[in-house]
Each structure stands twice: as structure tokens, then as C-alpha cells.
XYZ file of C-alpha atoms in Angstrom:
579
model
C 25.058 58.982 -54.102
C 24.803 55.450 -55.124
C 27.937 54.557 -53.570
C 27.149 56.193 -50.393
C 23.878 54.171 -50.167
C 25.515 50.837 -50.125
C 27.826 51.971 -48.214
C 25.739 52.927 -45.426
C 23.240 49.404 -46.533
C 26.678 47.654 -46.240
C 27.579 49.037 -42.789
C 24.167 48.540 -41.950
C 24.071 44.740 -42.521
C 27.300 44.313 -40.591
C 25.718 45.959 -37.030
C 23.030 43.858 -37.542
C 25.405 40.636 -38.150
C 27.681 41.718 -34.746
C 24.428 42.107 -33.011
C 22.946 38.785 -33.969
C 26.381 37.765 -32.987
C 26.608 39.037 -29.592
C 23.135 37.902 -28.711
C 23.496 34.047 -29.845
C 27.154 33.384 -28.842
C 28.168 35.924 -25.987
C 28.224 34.071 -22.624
C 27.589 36.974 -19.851
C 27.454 36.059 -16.280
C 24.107 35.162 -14.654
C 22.717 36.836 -12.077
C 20.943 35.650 -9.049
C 18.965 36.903 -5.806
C 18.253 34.695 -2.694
C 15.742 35.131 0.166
C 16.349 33.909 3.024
C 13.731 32.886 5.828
C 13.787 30.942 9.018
C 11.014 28.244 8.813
C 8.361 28.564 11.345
C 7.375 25.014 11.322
C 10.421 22.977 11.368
C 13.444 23.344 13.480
C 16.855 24.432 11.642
C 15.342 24.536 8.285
C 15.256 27.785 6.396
C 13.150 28.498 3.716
C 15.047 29.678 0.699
C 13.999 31.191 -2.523
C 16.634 31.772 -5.208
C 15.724 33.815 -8.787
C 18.343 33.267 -11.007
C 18.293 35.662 -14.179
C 20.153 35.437 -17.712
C 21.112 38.593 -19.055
C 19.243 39.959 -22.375
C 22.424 39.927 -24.375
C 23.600 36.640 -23.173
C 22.748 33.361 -25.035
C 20.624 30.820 -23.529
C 22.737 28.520 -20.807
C 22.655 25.233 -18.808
C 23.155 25.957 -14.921
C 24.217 23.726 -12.547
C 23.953 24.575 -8.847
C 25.796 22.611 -6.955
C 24.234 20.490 -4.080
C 27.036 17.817 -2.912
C 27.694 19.101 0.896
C 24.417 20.270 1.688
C 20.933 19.060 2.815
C 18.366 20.424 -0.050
C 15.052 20.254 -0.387
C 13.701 21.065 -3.714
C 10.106 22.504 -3.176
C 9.450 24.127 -6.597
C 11.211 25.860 -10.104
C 9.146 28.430 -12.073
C 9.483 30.923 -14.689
C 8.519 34.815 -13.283
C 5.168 33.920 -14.635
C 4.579 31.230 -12.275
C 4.782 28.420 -14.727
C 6.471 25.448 -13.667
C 10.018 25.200 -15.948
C 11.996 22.047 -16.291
C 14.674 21.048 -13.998
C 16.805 18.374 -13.617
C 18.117 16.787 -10.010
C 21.516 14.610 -9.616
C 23.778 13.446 -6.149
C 25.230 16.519 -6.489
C 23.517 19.790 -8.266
C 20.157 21.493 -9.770
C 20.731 21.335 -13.655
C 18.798 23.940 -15.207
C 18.383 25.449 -18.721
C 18.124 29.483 -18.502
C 17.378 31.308 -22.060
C 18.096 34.351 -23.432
C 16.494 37.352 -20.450
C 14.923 34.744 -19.025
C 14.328 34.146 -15.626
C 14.013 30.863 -13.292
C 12.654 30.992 -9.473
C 13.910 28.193 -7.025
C 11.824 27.423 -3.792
C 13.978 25.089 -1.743
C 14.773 24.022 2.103
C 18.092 24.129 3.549
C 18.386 21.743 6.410
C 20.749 23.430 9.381
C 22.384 22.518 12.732
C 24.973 19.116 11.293
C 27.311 18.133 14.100
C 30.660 19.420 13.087
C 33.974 19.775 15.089
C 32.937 22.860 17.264
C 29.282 22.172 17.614
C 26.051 22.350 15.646
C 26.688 23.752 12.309
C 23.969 26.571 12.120
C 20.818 26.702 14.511
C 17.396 28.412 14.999
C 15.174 28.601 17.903
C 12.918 31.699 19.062
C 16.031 33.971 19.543
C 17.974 33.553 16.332
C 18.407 31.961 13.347
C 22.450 31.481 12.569
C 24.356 29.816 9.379
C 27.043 30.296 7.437
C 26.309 30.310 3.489
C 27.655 26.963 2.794
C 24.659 25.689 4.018
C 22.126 27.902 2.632
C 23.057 29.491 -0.889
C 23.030 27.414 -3.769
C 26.529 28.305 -6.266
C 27.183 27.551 -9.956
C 29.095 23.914 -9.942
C 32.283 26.143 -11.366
C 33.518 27.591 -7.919
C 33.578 24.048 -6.839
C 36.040 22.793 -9.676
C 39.645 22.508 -9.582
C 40.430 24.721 -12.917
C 37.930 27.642 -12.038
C 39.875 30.494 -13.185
C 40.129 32.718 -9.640
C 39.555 36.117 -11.672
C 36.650 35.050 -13.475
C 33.595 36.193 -12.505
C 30.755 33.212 -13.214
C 27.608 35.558 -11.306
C 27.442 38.989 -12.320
C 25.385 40.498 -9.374
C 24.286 38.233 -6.084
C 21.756 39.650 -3.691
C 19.893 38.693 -0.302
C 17.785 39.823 1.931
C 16.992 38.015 5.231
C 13.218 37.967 6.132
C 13.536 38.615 9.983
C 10.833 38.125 12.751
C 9.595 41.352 14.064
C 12.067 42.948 16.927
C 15.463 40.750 15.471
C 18.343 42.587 14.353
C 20.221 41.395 11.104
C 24.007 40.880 11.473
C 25.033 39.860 7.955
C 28.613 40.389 6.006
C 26.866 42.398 3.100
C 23.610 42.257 1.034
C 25.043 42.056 -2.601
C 28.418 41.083 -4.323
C 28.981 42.155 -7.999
C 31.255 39.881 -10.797
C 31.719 37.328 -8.206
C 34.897 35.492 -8.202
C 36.375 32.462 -6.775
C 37.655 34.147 -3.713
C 34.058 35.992 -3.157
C 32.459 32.378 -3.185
C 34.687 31.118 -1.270
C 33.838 34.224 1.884
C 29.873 33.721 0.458
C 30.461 29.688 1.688
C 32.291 30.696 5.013
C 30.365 33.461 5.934
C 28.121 34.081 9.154
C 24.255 34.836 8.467
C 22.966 36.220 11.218
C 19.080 37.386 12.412
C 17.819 37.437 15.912
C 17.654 39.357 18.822
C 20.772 40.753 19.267
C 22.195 43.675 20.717
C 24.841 45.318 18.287
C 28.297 47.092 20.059
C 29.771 49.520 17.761
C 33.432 49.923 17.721
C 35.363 52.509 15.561
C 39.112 51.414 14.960
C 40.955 54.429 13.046
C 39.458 53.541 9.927
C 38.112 50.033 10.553
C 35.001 49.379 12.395
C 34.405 46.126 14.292
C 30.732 44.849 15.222
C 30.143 42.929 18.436
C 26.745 41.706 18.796
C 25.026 39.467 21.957
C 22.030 38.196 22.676
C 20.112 40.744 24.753
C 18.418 37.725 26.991
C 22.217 36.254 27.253
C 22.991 35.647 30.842
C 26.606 36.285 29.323
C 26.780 39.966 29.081
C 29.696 41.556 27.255
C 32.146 42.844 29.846
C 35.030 45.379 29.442
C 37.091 42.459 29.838
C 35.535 40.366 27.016
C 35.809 43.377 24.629
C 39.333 44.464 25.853
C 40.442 40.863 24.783
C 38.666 40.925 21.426
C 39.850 44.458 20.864
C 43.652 43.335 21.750
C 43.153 40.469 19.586
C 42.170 42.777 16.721
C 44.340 45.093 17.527
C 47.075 42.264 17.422
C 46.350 41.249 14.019
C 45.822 45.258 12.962
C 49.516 44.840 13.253
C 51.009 41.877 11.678
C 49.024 42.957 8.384
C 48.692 45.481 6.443
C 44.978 45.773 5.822
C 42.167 44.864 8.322
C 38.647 42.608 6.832
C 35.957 45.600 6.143
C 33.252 45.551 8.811
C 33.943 42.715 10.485
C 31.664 41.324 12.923
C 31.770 39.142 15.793
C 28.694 37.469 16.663
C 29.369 35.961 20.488
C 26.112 33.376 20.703
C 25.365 31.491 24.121
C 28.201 28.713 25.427
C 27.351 25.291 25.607
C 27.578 25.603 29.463
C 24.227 27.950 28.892
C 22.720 26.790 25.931
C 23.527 23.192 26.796
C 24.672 23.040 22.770
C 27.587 24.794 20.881
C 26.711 26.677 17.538
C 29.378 27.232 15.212
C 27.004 30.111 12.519
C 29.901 30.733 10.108
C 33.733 32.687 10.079
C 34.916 33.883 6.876
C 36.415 37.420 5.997
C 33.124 39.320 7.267
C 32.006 37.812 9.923
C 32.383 34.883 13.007
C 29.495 33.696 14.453
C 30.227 30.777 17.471
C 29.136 29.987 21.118
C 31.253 31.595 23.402
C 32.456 31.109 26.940
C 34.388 34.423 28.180
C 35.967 32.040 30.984
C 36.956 29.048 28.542
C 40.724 29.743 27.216
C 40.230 27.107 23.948
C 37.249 30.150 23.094
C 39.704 32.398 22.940
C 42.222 30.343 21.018
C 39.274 29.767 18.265
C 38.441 33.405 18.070
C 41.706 34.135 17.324
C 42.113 31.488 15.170
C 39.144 32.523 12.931
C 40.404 36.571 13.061
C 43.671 35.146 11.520
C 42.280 33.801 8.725
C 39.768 36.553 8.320
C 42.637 38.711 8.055
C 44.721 36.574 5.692
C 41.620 35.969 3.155
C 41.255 39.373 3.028
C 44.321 39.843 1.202
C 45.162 36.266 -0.229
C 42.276 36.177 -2.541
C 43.509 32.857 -3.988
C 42.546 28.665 -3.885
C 46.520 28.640 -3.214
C 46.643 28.146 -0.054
C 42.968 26.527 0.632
C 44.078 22.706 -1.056
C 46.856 20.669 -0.670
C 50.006 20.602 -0.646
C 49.468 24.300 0.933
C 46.527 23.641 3.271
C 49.185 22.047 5.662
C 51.429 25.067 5.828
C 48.060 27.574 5.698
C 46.444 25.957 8.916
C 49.991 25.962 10.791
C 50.743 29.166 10.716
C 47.027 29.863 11.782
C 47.485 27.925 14.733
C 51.079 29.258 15.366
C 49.282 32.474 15.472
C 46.469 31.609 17.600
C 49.187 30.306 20.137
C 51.344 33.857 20.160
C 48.198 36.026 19.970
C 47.472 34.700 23.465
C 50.462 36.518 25.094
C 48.817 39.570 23.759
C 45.500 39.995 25.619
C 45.332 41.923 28.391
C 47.496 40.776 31.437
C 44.492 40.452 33.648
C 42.120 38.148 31.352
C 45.477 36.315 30.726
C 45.490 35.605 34.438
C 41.631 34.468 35.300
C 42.150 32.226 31.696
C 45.278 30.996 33.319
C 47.410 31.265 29.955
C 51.181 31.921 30.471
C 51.834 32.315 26.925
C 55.588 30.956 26.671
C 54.132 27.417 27.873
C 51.159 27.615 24.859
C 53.646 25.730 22.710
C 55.260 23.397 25.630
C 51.106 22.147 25.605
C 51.139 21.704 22.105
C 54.616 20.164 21.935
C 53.100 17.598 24.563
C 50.869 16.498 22.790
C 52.354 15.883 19.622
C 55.054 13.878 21.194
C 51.977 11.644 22.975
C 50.519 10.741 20.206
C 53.099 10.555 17.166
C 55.401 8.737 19.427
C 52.568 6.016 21.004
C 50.645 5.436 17.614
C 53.489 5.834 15.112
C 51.786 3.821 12.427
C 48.812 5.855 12.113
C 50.464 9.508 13.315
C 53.959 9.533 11.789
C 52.868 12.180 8.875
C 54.606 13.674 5.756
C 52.832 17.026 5.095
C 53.442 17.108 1.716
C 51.795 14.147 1.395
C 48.668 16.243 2.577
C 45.917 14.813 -0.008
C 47.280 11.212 0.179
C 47.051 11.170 4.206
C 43.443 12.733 3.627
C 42.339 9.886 1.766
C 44.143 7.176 3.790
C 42.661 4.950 6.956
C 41.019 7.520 9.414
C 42.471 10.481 7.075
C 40.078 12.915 8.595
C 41.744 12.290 11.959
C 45.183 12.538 10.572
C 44.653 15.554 8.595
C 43.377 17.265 12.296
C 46.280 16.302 13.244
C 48.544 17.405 10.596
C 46.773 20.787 10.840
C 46.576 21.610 13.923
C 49.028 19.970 16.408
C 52.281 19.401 13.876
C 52.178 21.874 11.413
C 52.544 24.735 13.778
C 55.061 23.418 15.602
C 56.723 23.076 12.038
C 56.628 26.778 11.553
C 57.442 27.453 15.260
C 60.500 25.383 14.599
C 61.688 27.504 11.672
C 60.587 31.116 13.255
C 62.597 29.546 16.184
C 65.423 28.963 13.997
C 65.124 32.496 12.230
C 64.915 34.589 15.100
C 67.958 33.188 16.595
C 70.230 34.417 13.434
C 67.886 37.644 13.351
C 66.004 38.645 16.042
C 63.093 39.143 13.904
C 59.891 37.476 14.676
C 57.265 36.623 11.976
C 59.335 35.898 8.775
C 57.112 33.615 7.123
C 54.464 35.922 7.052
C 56.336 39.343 6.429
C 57.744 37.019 3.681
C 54.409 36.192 2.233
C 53.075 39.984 2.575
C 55.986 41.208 0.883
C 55.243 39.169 -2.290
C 51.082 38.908 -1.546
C 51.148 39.915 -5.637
C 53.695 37.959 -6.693
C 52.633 34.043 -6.641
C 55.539 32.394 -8.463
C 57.694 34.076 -5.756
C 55.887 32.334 -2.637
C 57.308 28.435 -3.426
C 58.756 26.505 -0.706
C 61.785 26.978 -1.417
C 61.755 30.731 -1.125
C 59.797 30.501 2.495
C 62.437 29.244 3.424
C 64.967 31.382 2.456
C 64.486 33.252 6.142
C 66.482 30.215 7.225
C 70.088 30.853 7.653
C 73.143 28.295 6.166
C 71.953 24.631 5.242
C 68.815 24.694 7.942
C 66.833 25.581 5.376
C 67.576 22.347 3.145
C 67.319 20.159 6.490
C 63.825 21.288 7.543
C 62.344 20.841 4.194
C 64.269 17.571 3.661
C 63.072 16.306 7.640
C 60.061 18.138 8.156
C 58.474 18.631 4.963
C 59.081 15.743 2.411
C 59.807 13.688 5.721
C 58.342 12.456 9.218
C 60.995 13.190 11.663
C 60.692 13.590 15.035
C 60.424 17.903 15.405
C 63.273 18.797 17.816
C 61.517 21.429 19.878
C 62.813 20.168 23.222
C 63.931 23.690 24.060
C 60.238 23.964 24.959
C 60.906 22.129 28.025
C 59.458 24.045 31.207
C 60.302 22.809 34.533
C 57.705 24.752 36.385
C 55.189 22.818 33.751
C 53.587 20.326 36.463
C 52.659 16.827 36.035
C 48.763 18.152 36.430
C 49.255 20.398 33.026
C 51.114 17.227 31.586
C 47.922 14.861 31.908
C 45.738 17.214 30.926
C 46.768 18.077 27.325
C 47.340 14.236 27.175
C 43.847 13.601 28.342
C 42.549 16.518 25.526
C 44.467 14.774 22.632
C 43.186 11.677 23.879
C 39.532 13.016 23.513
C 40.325 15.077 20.641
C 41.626 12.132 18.650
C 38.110 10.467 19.370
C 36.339 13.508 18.308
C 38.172 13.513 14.578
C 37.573 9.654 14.090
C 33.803 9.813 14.294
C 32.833 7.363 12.182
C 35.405 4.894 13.587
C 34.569 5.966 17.239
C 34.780 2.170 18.552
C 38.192 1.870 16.574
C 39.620 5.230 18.709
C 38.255 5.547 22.089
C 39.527 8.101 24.389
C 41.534 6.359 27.207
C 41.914 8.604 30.185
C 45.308 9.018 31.384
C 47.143 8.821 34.738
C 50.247 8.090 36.860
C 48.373 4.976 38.526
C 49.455 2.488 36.881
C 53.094 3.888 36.172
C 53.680 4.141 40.030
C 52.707 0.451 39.942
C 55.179 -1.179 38.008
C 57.751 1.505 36.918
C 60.479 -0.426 39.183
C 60.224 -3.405 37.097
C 62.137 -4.772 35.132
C 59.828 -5.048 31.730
C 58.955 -1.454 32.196
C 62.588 0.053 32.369
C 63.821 -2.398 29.070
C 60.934 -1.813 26.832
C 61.576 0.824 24.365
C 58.939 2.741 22.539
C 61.537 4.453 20.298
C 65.137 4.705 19.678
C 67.354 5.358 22.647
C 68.076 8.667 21.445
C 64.530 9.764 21.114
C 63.650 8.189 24.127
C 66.187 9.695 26.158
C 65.644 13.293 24.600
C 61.890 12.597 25.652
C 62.811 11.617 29.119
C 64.886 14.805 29.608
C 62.190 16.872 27.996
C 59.367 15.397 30.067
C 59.408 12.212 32.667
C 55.340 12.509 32.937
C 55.196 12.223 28.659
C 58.166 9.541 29.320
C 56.815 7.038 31.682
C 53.350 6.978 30.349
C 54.872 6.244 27.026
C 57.063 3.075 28.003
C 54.015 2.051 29.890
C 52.327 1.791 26.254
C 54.816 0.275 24.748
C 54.917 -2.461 27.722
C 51.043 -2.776 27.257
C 51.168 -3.534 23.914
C 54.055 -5.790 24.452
C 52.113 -7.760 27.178
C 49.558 -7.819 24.355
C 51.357 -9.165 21.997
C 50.402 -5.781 19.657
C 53.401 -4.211 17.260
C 53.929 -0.673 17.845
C 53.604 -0.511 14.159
C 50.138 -2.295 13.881
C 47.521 0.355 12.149
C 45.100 -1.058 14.391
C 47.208 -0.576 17.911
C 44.573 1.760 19.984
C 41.950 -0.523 18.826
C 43.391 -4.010 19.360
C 45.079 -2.805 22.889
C 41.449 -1.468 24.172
C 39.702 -4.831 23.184
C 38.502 -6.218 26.347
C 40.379 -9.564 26.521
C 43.795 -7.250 25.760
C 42.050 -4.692 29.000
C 42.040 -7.970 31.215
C 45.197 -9.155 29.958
C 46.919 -6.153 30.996
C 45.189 -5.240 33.929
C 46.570 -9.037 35.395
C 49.510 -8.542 34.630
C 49.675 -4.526 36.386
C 48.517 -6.716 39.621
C 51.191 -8.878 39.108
C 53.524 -6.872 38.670
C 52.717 -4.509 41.832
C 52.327 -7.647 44.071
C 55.618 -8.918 43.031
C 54.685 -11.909 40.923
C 56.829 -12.764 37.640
């Protein structure tokens, strides 16, 4: 009997020891609740409270909230009795100390409605209120850090609720998220919170279910046409993958033509919220753009290919996808949007060769040198460029290449589906294994580690007119100026035409300067005399200027006034005869 009792004292005095244990040193995940409310005194703030709660059995824990990107107000931090608890405020996060159970309450203002790329980032006004959660929802500083592990969850349960005005409708992704991972942070950040008063479309898609939702006051109605295209668009991606993003919404907000602003709200895996024009083809383009990477998020749920040297490759294929998804919508919006989808790469193509071949010091780009580029001289506007203008002509190069041995389309993706669970089997090398013979070692050796000229003159359309020529020239031009913000002055748009060419193109300066080899030069000339001519007349203007071809500072230097005279004299000159 004696034995049994310390026994059963002995077994006794361990529990206790493994639960003293689990309470002091077990780390569980916090969890944490935000409201969200629309201030009604200050325009494109929201009012934000955020109740962060430590677990019983988890020992006491700093909590840092990260801060860097975003425009926080800290109003107040209490305990759930209402007593003020200490907190502690850097550049870049909320540091605070959260005990065992306990609880901490954060009142803060999120400041809305930055000038991005596409518009106002976020926006409220007495229709709506729009954002996506990178501007609203404070995150512990681990999803920000390079080694966060993607599997671990660091929040056990996240929650909101939206405080709407009377009459709005809510169009939001979801209203809670349990062990929240990388990849769940990631969609929180990219998301579209919506609240206003929309009116909600309803679409059932075999399993899936798609949300469309408009302003009821909208002067832009949505038209069978509008949802035939976003339904083709859908059903276009419904096809290339395997799995479709779980009630995904569209949220179609008023075009700047209406509004007299653009709104981006948010596009992550749930949910796109942007101004939209119905009658605008680039509004298309970025729908489609956002779907694909809804769709690919969905299923890549991974930092792999959201940081360099990836990012590059990610964003291409995007944008190679946005260009073939046009050929899909219906024939009839095709023709009132004037898209004739085997010239959507001859545009881009254009305007690749524009600018890499006129500004070669500042556009001739390795992508694998993706996070060096980002942090050079106007990086921001290289990395645009990288993105979105070379790097899908990269992978239209090699699914040109494929298809020819083939006569399969979409490799590089049916590739990356095929092994979506099998990382260490998605490396460069093994993309490009769809390549036939040695191909594959000259595109990564030229176009990857390299800044060769891409040979996609088989894009060459001869019913392309000189009208469709000048105008993506004339949208680089401006689109350039829009990535260089900060350095504006050092980039501004010029606006192209055949003026001056037809002045002096019989003289003798313009047909012996050279603004590359002569065998890129003449492979431009046969691809495209309008891309041609304006670029010897360049390379003659910075000649007259005295200007290298190679100087960093070329746009800048060659639009300085006493350069504009300069040239302009000489143009008169030159037309009237003069040496």
C-alpha cells in the first residue's frame, strides 16, 4: 500500500512539473481580432481597433506589429479592463509585451488613398469605403522576415468584422483565418476590403462561384458584355489550372473617366477591387492580370516566387498571360476594344525595342540580377520594366520555341503544375527542359544570366500601321515617367512623331549614325521602319548633343533646354539645306 502511495505522490508531482512546464515555456500562437470602421470625420482614414490575445497555456511574449509601409496612427493600448498597458513605438512596428491569457486592445488610424501605379491606393467617400489589408491590419514583424518558416503558423485565429453605414453591402474575402501562415498573410496584405453600396451579381460556375459587385448609383452598369468578358476570362483561367480561388469576387468601382480618380482597393486570391472602364482595353489587360495571379496563389502557397531571383520570371508569365487571355474574350467585345490578339505581343515587342535600344545604359537588364537592378539608379523604373515589358517576352520567346518542336502551348506552366508539390524540382534549369536540343542552354546563357537583344522579330506585322507604332511608343514614353516618380524631372515623357524624321531622314548624318550594331540595326529596320527611323533620329540627337548613348543620364541631359535648342537648330538646318 505504501508503495502504491508514492507511486501515485510520484506520478503526481511529475503532472504537476509538465504542467508548470507547459505553462512557463510553451510558445502558442497569439490570437487577434480587428474592427474595422470608416472614419466619419476624416477622409480615407479608417478607424481600426485590434485585440490581440495570448493563450492561457502560452507563456508571456513580446509582440511586434509591424508598421514600416503603412501610415499609423496610434490612438490608444489597453488591457480588457480599460487600463492603459505599456507599449513601445519604433520606424517600423508596435512592440508590445502580452502575458500569460492576457489580453491587449489597440485603437489606431490607418491613413488610405497613397498614389500608387494604378491610382489611389484605397478610398472612402459617401458610397464606399475600399482597401486592401496592407494598409489596414497590423501583422506580427515575422511574416515580414526573410527566414519565416512558410508552414508555421505565428496567429492562431484572426477575425474582422467591418462596421458598415446603414444600407452598404460588405464584399470582403472572409471574416476569420485560423493557424495563419505565411501564404495566408501574404492574401490578408493583398486582399480587397470592401463596404458600400453595392449591388452584388451572383454567378454559379460548376462548383466555383464568382461575385461581381457595382455601385448601384454607377452610371456604368454591368452589361452582358462586361460579364461575358469577365466570365470568359474566368472561364479561361478555369482551364489552364487545376483549381479555381474560392469565392472570388470582383469588385468593378467607378473609372477615372467618372470618378475623375482611379482606386486600386486590393487583388489577392479572394478578391480584386479597381476602377474600371468596360471600353478601356489596358482594364481588361489588368483584370486579367490580377485573375492570373489569384489563380496561381491559390495553389503556390509559397515566398518562392514573390522575391528575387523568381519575381522576374513570376510577373512574366503573368503578363504573358494577360496578353493571350485577350484572344479569349468574346469576339464582339474583342472588336469594340479593338484587340487583335496575335498583334498583343508585336505592341509589347515595340516597345521593348524603343526603349532598351534608345537608353541602353539604364534599360539593358540581366533578370537574374533582379534585386541588384532594384536597388540601382531609378531601380523602381527598371524593375517595371523588367517585369512587365521584357520578362514576358522572355517566356513568349521560349513557349515560341517549344511549341514549334511540340505543338503544345503553355509548357512552363503545365511544367510548374505538374511539380506544384515538389519545389526542388521547379529550378531553372528544369523550366527549361521544355526546350528542345541546346536552346535551352542559349536562352538561359542570353536571356537569363545575360542582356541580349530578344530575337522576337517573327512578331513583325505588316498590317501593324505607323499610328499603332507611335502609340505604344508614346505609352512607354509616359509609362517610363510614371515608374520614375521621384526623379520625374530626370525622365520626362517626350511625345513622339514622324515630324522631325521626315525632316532630315535624307541627310547624310541621319543615314551614318548608328544607334546599334549593323546587325541589330538592320534586323530592327526590317522588323519595323517607324521603331527604326525614330531610333537613328535619337542617336543623331544625342550625337548633335554631344551625349554618349551610354551616358546614365542620356534622357535627362538630351531634354535640358540648351541640348532642346541645340537640336531643334540644327533640325532647321538640316531641312533648309544648311551644313
Amino acid at each position: 500500500m505504501e508503495k502504491h502511495k508514492k507511486l501515485f505522490i510520484f506520478l503526481i508531482c511529475l503532472a504537476v512539473f509538465f504542467i508548470v512546464l507547459y505553462i512557463t515555456c510553451f510558445d502558442l500562437p497569439c490570437n487577434m481580432h480587428y474592427t474595422v470602421a470608416a472614419s466619419t470625420t476624416k477622409p480615407d482614414v479608417l478607424e481600426i481597433s485590434l485585440e490581440v490575445t495570448n493563450p492561457l497555456f502560452s507563456k508571456g511574449k513580446e509582440i511586434s506589429l509591424y508598421t514600416g509601409d503603412k501610415a499609423v496612427t496610434l490612438k490608444s493600448c489597453i488591457d480588457k479592463n480599460g487600463l492603459r498597458t505599456p507599449v513601445q513605438q519604433t520606424d517600423h512596428s508596435i512592440d508590445i509585451y502580452l502575458g500569460r491569457g492576457k489580453k491587449t486592445i489597440l485603437a489606431y488610424e490607418a491613413q488610405i488613398g497613397k498614389l500608387g501605379k494604378h491610382g489611389l491606393r484605397g478610398s472612402t467617400s459617401e458610397d464606399y469605403c475600399v482597401f486592401d489589408g496592407g494598409e489596414a491590419f497590423l501583422l506580427p514583424m515575422e511574416y515580414y522576415e526573410t527566414a519565416c518558416p512558410e508552414s508555421e503558423a505565428v496567429i492562431g485565429e484572426l477575425s474582422i468584422t467591418v462596421k458598415k453605414k446603414d444600407g452598404w453591402t460588405e464584399a470582403i474575402p472572409y471574416t476569420d483565418i485560423k493557424n495563419v501562415t505565411w501564404a495566408d498573410a501574404y492574401d490578408l496584405n493583398n486582399n480587397s476590403f470592401c463596404m458600400g453600396l453595392f449591388s452584388s451579381h451572383n454567378i454559379r460556375l460548376n462548383s466555383d462561384s464568382l461575385k461581381i459587385y457595382t455601385l448601384s448609383q454607377s452610371k456604368e452598369a454591368l452589361t452582358d458584355s462586361v460579364q461575358n468578358g469577365i466570365l470568359a476570362l474566368y472561364r479561361y483561367y478555369a482551364g489552364l489550372f487545376p483549381s479555381s480561388p474560392k469565392n472570388y469576387s470582383i469588385i468593378l468601382l467607378p473609372s477615372a473617366e467618372e470618378a475623375g480618380f482611379s482606386v486600386i482597393g486590393g487583388a489577392g486570391t479572394g478578391s480584386v477591387c479597381a476602377a474600371f472602364n468596360a471600353n478601356n482595353k489596358r482594364d481588361w489587360e489588368l483584370l486579367s492580370h490580377r485573375m492570373f495571379h489569384a489563380y496561381f496563389d491559390s495553389i503556390f502557397r509559397t515566398k518562392e516566387f514573390h522575391s528575387a531571383p523568381r519575381l522576374w520570371f513570376y510577373e512574366g508569365i503573368a503578363t504573358y498571360y494577360e496578353n493571350r487571355s485577350m484572344g479569349f474574350l468574346p469576339k464582339e467585345l474583342q472588336t469594340a476594344l479593338g484587340i487583335r490578339p496575335e498583334q498583343q505581343f508585336t505592341s509589347l515587342f515595340n516597345r521593348y525595342l524603343y526603349v532598351r535600344l534608345k537608353d541602353p545604359a539604364l534599360f539593358s537588364l540581366v533578370p537574374m540580377d533582379e534585386e541588384k537592378i532594384r536597388k540601382s539608379e531609378a531601380g523602381d523604373a527598371k524593375i517595371e520594366f523588367l517585369h512587365y515589358v521584357q520578362a514576358p517576352l522572355v517566356i513568349r520567346l521560349m513557349e515560341e520555341i517549344s511549341y514549334r518542336k511540340t505543338q503544345k502551348s503553355d509548357f512552363l506552366l503545365k511544367y510548374l503544375l505538374e511539380n506544384k508539390s515538389s519545389p526542388d524540382r521547379r529550378t531553372y534549369a528544369q523550366l527549361l527542359s521544355g526546350i528542345p536540343g541546346n536552346q535551352k542552354e542559349e536562352i538561359y546563357q542570353n536571356y537569363f544570366v545575360a542582356d541580349h537583344i530578344l530575337p522576337l522579330w517573327f512578331l513583325r506585322d505588316n498590317t501593324y500601321s505607323q499610328e499603332q507604332t507611335l502609340s505604344d511608343l508614346n505609352d512607354i514614353e509616359y509609362q517610363l515617367a510614371s515608374w520614375i516618380p521621384a526623379q520625374s524631372e530626370k525622365y520626362p515623357p517626350e511625345e513622339l512623331n514622324m515630324k522631325t524624321v521626315q525632316k532630315i531622314q535624307n541627310s547624310t548624318a541621319f543615314q551614318s549614325v548608328l544607334f546599334s550594331d549593323r546587325q541589330t540595326e538592320q534586323s530592327v529596320r526590317n522588323y519595323s521602319a517607324t521603331v527604326y527611323s525614330l531610333l537613328k533620329e535619337h542617336a543623331l540627337r544625342a550625337d548633335i548633343c554631344n551625349v554618349s548613348l551610354d551616358d546614365p543620364e542620356l534622357h535627362y541631359k538630351l531634354s535640358g533646354e540648351k541640348n532642346k535648342a541645340k537640336w531643334t537648330a540644327w533640325v532647321e538646318n538640316a531641312a533648309s539645306g544648311k551644313p
